[in-house]
Coordinates of C-alpha atoms in Angstrom, one line a residue:
X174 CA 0.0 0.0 0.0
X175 CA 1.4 3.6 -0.6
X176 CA 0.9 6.1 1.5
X177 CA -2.5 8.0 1.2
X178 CA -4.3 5.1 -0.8
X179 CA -7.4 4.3 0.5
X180 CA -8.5 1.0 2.3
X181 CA -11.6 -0.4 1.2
X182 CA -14.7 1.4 -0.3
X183 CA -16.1 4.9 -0.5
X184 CA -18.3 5.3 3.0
X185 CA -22.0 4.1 1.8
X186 CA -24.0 6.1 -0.5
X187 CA -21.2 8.7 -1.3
X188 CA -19.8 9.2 -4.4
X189 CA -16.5 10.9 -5.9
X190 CA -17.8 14.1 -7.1
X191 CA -20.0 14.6 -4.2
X192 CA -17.2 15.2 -1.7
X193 CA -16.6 18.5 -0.7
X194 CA -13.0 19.9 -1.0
X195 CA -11.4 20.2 2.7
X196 CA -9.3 17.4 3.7
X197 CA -7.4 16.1 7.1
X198 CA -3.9 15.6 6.8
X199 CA -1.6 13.4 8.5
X200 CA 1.6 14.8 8.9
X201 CA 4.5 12.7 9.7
X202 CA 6.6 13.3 12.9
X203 CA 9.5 11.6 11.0
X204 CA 10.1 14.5 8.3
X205 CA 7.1 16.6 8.5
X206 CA 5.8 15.4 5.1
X207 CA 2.6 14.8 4.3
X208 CA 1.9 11.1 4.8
X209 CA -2.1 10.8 4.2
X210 CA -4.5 12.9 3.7
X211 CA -8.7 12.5 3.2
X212 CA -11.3 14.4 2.1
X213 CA -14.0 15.2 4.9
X214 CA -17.7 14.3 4.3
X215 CA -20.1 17.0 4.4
X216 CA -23.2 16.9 6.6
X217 CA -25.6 15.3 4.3
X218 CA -22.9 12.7 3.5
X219 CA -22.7 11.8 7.0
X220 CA -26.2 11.3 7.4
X221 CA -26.4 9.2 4.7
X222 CA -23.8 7.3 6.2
X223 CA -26.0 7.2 9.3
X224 CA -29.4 6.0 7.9
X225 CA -27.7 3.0 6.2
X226 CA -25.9 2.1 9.6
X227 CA -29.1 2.2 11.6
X228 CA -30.5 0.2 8.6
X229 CA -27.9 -2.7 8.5
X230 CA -27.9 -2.6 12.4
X231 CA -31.3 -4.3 12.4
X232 CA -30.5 -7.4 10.7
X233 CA -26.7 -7.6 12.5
X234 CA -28.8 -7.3 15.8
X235 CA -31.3 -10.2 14.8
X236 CA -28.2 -12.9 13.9
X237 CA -27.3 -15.1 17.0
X238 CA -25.1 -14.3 19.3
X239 CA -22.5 -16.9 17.9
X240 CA -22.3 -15.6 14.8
X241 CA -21.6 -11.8 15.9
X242 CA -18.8 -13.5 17.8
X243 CA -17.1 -15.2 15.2
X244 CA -17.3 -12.5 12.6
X245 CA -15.3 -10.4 15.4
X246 CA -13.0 -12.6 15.9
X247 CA -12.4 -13.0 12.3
X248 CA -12.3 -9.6 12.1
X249 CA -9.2 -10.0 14.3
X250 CA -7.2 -12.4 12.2
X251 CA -7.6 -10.7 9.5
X252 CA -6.1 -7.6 11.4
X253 CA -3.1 -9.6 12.7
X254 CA -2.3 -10.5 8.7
X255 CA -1.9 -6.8 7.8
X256 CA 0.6 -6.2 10.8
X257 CA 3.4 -6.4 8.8
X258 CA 2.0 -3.5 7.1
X259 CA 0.7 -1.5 9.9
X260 CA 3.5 -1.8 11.8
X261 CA 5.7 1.0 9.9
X262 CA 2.3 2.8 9.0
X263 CA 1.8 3.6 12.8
X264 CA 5.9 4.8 12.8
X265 CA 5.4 7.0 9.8
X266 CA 2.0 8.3 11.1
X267 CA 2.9 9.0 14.8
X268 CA 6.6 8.1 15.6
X269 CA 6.0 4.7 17.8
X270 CA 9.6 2.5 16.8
X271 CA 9.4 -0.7 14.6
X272 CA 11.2 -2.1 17.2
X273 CA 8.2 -2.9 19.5
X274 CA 6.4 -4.8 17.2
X275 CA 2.9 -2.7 17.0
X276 CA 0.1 -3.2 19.3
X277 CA -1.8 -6.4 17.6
X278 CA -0.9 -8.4 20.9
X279 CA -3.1 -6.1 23.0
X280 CA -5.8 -5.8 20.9
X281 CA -6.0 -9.4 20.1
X282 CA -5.7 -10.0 24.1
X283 CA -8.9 -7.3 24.7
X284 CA -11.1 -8.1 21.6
X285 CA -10.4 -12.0 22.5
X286 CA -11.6 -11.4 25.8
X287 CA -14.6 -9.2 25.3
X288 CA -15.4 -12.2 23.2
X289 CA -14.9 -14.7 25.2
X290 CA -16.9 -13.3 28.0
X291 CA -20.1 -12.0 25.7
X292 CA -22.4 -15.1 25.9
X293 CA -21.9 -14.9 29.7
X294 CA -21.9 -10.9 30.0
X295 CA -25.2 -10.6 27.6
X296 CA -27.4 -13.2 28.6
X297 CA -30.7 -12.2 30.3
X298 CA -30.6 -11.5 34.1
X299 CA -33.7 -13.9 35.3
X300 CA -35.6 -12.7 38.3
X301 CA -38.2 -15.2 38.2
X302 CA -39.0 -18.4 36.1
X303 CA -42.2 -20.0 37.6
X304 CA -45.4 -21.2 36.5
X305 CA -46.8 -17.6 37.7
X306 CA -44.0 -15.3 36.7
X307 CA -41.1 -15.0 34.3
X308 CA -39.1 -11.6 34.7
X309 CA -35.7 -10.7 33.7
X310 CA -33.8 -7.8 32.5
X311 CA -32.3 -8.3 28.9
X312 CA -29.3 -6.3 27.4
X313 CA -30.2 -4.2 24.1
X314 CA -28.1 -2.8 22.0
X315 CA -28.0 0.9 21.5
X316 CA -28.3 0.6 17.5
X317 CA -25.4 2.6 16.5
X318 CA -22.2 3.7 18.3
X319 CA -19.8 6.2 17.7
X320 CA -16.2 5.3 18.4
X321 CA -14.0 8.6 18.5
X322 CA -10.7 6.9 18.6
X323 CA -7.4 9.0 19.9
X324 CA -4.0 8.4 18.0
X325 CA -1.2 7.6 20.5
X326 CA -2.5 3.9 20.7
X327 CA -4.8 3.8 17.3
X328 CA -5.7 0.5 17.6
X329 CA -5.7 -0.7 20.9
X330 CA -8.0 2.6 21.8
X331 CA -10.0 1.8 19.4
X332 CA -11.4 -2.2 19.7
X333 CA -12.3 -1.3 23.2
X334 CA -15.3 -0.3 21.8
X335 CA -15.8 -1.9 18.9
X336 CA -15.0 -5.2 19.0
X337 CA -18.1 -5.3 22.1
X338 CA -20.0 -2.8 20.2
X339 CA -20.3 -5.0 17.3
X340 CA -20.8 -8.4 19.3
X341 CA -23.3 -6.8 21.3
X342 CA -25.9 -5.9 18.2
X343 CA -24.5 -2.3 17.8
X344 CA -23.9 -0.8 14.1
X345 CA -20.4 1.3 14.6
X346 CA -19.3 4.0 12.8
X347 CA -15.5 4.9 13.4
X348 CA -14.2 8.5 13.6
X349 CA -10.1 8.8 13.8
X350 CA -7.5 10.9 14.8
X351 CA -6.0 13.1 12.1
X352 CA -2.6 11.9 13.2
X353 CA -3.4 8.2 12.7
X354 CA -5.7 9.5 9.4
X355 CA -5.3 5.2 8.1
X356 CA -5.8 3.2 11.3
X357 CA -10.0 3.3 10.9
X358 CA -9.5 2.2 7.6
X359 CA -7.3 -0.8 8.3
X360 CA -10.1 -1.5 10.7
X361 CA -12.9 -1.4 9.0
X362 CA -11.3 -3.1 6.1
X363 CA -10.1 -5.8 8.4
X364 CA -13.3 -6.7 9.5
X365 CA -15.4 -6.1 6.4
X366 CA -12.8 -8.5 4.6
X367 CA -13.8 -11.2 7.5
X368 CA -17.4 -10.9 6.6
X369 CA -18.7 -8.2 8.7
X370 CA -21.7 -6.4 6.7
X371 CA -20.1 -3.5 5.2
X372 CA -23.0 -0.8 6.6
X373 CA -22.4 -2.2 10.1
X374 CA -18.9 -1.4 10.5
X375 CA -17.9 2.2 8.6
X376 CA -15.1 4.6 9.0
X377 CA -15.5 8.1 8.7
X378 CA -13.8 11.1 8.2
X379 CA -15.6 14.2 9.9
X380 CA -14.3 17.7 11.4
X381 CA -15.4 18.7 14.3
X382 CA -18.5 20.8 13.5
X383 CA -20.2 17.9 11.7
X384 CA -19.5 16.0 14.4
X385 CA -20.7 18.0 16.8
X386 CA -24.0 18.7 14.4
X387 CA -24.5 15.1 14.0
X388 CA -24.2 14.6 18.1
X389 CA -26.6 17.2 18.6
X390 CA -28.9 15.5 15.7
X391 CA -29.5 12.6 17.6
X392 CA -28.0 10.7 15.3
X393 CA -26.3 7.8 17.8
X394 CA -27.6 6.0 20.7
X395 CA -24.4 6.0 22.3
X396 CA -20.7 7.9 21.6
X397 CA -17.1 7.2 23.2
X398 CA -14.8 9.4 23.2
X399 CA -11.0 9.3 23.8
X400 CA -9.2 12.1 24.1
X401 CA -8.2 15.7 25.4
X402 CA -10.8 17.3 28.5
X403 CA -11.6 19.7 25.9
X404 CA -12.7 17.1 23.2
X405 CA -14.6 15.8 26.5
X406 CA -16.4 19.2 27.3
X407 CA -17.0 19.8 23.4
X408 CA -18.8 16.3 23.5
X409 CA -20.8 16.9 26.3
X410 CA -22.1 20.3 25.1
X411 CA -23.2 18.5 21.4
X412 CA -24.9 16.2 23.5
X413 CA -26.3 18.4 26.4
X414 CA -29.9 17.6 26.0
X415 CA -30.1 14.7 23.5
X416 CA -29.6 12.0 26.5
X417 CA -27.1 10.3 23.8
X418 CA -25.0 8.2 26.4
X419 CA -21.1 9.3 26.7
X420 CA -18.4 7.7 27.5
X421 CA -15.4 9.5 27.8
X422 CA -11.9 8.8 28.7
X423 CA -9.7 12.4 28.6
X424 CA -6.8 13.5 30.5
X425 CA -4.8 12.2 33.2
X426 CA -1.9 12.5 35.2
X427 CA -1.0 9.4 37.0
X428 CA 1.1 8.7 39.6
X429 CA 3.6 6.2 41.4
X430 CA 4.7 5.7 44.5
X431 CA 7.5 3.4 45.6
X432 CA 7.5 2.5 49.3
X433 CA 10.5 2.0 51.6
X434 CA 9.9 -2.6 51.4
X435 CA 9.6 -2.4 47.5
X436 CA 11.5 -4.6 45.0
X437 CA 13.5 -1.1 44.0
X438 CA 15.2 -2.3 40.6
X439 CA 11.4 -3.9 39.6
X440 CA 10.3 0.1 40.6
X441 CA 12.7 1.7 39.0
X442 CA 12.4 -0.4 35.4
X443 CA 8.5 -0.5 35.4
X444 CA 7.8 2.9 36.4
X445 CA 10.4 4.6 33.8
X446 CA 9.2 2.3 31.1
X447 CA 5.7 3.3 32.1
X448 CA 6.6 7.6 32.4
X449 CA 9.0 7.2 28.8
X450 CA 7.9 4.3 26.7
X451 CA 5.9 5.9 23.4
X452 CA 7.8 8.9 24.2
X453 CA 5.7 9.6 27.1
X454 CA 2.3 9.4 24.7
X455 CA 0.3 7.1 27.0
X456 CA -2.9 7.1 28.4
X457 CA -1.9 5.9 31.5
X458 CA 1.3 6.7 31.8
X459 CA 3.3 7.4 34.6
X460 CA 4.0 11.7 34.9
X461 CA 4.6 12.0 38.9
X462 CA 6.9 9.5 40.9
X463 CA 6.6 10.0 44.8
X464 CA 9.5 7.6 46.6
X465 CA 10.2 7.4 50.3
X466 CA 13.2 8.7 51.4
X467 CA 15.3 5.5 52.4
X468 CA 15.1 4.6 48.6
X469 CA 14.7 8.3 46.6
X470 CA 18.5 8.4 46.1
X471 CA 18.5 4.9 44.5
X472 CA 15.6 6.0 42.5
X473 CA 16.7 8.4 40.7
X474 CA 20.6 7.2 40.3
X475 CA 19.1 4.0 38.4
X476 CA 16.5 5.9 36.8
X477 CA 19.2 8.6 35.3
X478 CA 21.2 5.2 34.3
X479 CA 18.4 4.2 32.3
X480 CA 17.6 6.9 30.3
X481 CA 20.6 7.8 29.4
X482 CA 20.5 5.3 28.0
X483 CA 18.0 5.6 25.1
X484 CA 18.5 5.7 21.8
X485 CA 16.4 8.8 19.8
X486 CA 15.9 8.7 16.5
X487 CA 14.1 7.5 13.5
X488 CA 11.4 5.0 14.7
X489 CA 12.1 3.3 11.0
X490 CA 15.4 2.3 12.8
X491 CA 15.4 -1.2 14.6
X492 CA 17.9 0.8 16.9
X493 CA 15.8 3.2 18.2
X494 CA 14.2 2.7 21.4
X495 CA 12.5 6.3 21.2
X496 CA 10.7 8.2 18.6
X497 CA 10.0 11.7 18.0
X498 CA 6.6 13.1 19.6
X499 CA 3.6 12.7 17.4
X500 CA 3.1 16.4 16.6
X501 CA 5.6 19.6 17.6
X502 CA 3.3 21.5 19.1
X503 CA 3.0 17.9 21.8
X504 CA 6.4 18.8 22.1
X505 CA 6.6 22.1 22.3
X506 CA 4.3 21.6 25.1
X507 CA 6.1 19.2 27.2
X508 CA 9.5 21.9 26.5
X509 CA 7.4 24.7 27.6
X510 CA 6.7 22.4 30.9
X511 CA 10.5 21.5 31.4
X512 CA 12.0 24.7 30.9
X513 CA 9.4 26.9 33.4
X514 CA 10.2 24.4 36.0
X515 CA 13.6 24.1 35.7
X516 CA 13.1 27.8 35.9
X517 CA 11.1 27.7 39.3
X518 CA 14.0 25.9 40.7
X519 CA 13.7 22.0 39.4
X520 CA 16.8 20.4 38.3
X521 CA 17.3 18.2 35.3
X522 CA 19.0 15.0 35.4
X523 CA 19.5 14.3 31.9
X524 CA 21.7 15.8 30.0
X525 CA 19.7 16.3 26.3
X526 CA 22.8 17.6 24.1
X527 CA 23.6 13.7 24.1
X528 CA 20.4 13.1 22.6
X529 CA 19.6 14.0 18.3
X530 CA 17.2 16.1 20.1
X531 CA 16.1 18.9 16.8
X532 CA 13.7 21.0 18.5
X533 CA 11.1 19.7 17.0
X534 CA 9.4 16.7 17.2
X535 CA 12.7 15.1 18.0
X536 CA 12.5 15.2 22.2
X537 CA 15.0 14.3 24.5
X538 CA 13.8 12.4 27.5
X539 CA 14.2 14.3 30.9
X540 CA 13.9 13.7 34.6
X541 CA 13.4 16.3 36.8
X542 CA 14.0 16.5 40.6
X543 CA 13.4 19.2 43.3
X544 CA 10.3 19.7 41.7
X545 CA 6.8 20.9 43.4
X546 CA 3.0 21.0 42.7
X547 CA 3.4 24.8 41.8
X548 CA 4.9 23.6 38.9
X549 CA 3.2 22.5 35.8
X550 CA 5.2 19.9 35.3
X551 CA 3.8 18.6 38.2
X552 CA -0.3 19.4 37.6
X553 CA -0.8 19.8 34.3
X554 CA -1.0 16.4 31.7
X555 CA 2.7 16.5 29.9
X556 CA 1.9 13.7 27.6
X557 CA 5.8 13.2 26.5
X558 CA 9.0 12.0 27.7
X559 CA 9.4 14.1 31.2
X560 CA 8.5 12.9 34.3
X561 CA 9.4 14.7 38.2
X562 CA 10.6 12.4 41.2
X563 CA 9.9 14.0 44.8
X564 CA 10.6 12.7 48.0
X565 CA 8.2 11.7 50.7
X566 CA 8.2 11.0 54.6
X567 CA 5.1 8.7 54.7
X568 CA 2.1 7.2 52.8
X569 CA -0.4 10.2 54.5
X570 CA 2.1 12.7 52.6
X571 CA 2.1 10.4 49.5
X572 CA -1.7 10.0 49.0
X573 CA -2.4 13.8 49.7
X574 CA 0.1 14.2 46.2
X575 CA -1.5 12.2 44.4
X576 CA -4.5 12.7 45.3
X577 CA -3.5 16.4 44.7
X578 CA -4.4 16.6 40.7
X579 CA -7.5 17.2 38.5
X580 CA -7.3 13.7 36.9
X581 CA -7.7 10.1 38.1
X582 CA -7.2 7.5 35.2
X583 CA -4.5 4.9 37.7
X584 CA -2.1 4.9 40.6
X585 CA 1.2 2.3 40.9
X586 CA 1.9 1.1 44.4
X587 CA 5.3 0.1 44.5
X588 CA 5.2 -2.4 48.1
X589 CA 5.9 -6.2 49.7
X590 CA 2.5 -5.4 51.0
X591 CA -0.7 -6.0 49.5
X592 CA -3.3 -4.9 52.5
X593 CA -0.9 -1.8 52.8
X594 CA -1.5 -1.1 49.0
X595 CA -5.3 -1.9 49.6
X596 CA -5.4 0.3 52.3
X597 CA -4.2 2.7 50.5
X598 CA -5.7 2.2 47.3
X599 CA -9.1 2.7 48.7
X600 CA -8.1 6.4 49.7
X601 CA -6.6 7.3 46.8
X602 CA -8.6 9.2 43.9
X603 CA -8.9 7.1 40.3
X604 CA -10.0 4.9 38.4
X605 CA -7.2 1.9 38.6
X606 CA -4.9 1.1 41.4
X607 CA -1.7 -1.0 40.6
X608 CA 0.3 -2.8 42.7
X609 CA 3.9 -3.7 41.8
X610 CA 3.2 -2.5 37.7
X611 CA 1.6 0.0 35.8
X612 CA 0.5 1.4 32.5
X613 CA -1.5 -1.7 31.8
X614 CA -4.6 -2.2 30.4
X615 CA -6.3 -5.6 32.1
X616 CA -9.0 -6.4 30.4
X617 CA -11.2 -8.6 32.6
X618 CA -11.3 -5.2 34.7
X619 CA -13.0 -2.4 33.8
X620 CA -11.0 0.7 32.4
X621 CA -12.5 3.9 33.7
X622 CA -11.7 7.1 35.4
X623 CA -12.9 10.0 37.6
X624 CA -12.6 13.9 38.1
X625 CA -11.6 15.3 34.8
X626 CA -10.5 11.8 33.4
X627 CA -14.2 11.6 32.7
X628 CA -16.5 9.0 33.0
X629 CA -16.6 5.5 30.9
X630 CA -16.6 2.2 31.7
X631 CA -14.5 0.1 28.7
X632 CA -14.0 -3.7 28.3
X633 CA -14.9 -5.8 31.4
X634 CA -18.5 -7.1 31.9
X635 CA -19.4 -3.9 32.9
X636 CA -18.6 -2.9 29.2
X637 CA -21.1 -4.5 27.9
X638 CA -23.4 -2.7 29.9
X639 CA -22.1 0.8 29.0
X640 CA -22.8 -0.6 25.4
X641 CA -26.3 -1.8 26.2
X642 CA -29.4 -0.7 27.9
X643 CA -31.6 -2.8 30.2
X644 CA -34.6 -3.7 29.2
X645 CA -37.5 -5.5 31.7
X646 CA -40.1 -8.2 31.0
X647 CA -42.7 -8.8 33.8
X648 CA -44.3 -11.6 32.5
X649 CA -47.4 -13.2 34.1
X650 CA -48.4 -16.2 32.9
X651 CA -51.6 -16.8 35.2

């Protein structure tokens, strides 16, 4: 495939001339060429898109459960054939290294799950099955989701929702980043190529006024959104008054805290992985580090020693172990964080001139110590390849930091303890607590967040319920 050719058919009902002139462009971190670009649908395109998706979605509802399943999962293998493909798409569209093979292991892990837990997770809840009475609660499907999928993990983000949207009865239309402009196609194609109607599963290429207009139209029984608190708010105010169900997934800023009996090497590898691996573009990535301070030293010695130790450069390059940043202004960001706290007194551990750092998207990692929550650094979501270590006395100290933050996606406990890290799990504000690892997604639990990490509730069996509604049969039968 070359770069910008398209992935399966024209979205239904639309033809060539018909598409209206503005286009989304993908613009590679590599170079800062144009890898891809699409034209947009206009609003009457889109609702076309819309009536044949609520059309197909009857008939995909009405086939049993089994076969939903196995179309999914088909779905699947056809998407693990094309990794060799995707694998140096995702590099050239958002700087992830070839190195780390692509994320088709996770998604087959969640999709696989979600589908092996769906017969279980969707049958009826019976109250009562008596010669009198039969009553029980049933799951429906929505009719038709839409999946607004974020680009630092295209894929993985992504079949959260729609591998159960699908197996659950829903029709899902797929709207994706700009940045990873090809991923929804590689989807869809993937699992129209393993039999999936093609009006059931469609990608879409919207801005964000149509979007919003299409929200606001009523147009889908449920939407999930990943992304920025802004993109959040924005989908809240489409829907404000539409009672479209939401679930959204935004910003975070999550913390780690390594106690004075943990396993400190296991600490120090896991949580720097966690705070630098996809150049710090991770939804539940590590930003904060708390230690105590028998170990804080240690900490940061070994996690200097690591760093350093990075490679950055082209993620094309089997010898690069970090990419640039997705987009400069990302960067340009995460800079704008470093440099005003190393100007409010923090000091950096890493020394960038080492690194092919170009002042663009090309970052050099950094670690920052003597830092404080007056800095942004410290508060605000970085999203890159910086993370600030401070010491604490105790655990009371430790939870009121990081409980001290607008977001609450996960925590990572670092102890021998495991009633210690309950203990202190249950006072600490999010939506995950880890013990002994971190920035993993498990998907037998469910993935969801509080504060201004929003509200959702992906994969697990409570999954399925975000992706259904009850319904109720009172049955009496004399």
């Amino acid at each position: 495939m070359t770069a910008g050719s398209p992935i399966g058919r024209l979205p239904a009902g639309l033809k060539g001339p018909d598409i209206k002139m503005s286009t989304l462009k993908c613009i590679s971190p590599i170079d800062g060429s144009v890898f891809a670009e699409r034209p947009v649908v206009s609003m009457a395109q889109a609702e076309a898109m819309v009536e044949s998706a609520r059309k197909a979605q009857e008939s995909w509802a009405a086939r049993p459960l089994d076969e939903r399943i196995s179309l999914v999962r088909k779905g699947l293998a056809r998407l693990g054939e094309m990794n060799d493909e995707v694998v140096p798409e995702i590099a050239r569209m958002m700087g992830r290294p070839v190195r780390y093979g692509g994320e088709f292991g996770g998604v087959d892990e969640r999709a696989s799950y979600m589908a092996d837990i769906a017969v279980d997770a969707l049958k009826p809840i019976v109250i009562e099955d008596s010669d009198r009475f039969e009553r029980r609660i049933e799951h429906e499907p929505h009719g038709l989701v839409l999946v607004i999928a974020p680009w630092n993990y295209p894929y993985l983000t992504a079949i959260n929702t729609v591998a159960p949207a699908l197996i659950a009865g829903n029709a899902v239309i797929l709207k994706h980043a700009t940045q990873t402009l090809l991923a929804g196609e590689r989807l869809v194609a993937a699992f129209t190529q393993a039999g999936v109607p093609e009006d059931v599963f469609q990608n879409i290429f919207l801005d964000h006024q149509t979007t919003s207009q299409l929200i606001a139209a009523k147009s889908f029984g449920f939407v999930n959104f990943t992304g920025s608190v802004g993109g959040g708010v924005a989908m809240e105010k489409a829907a404000a008054g539409t009672f479209t169900g939401l679930g959204l997934e935004l910003g975070g800023k999550d913390p780690g805290y390594v106690m004075e009996d943990a396993d400190l090497d296991a600490a120090v590898d896991t949580l720097i992985d966690g705070a630098m691996f996809n150049s710090g573009q991770c939804c539940c990535g590590i930003e904060r580090i708390y230690v105590t301070e028998k170990l804080y030293d240690a900490f940061v010695e070994k996690a200097v020693a690591i760093v350093s130790g990075y490679v950055l450069g082209n993620p094309l390059d089997q010898a690069t172990t970090l990419g640039p940043m997705a987009n400069v202004r990302f960067a340009d960001l995460v800079r704008s964080q470093t440099a005003e706290a190393i100007g409010q007194g923090a000091k950096a551990h890493i020394d960038t001139s080492a690194f092919a750092d170009d002042g663009g998207t090309y970052l050099a990692p950094q670690i920052l110590t003597n830092v404080t929550h007056d800095m942004r650094v410290m508060r605000e979501e970085s999203f890159g390849p910086v993370v600030g270590v401070m010491k604490v006395t105790d655990d009371a100290e430790a939870i009121r930091l990081m409980n001290d933050s607008d977001f609450g996606l996960t925590a990572s406990l670092w102890t021998a303890d495991a009633d210690r890290a309950a203990r202190i799990g249950r006072d600490i504000e999010t939506g995950t607590v880890f013990m002994n690892r971190c920035d993993y997604l498990d998907p037998a639990l469910c993935w969801t967040g509080c504060k201004d990490t929003g509200r959702s509730a992906g994969l697990s069996v409570l999954g399925y319920h975000a992706l259904t509604r009850p319904k109720s049969y009172h049955i009496k039968k004399a």
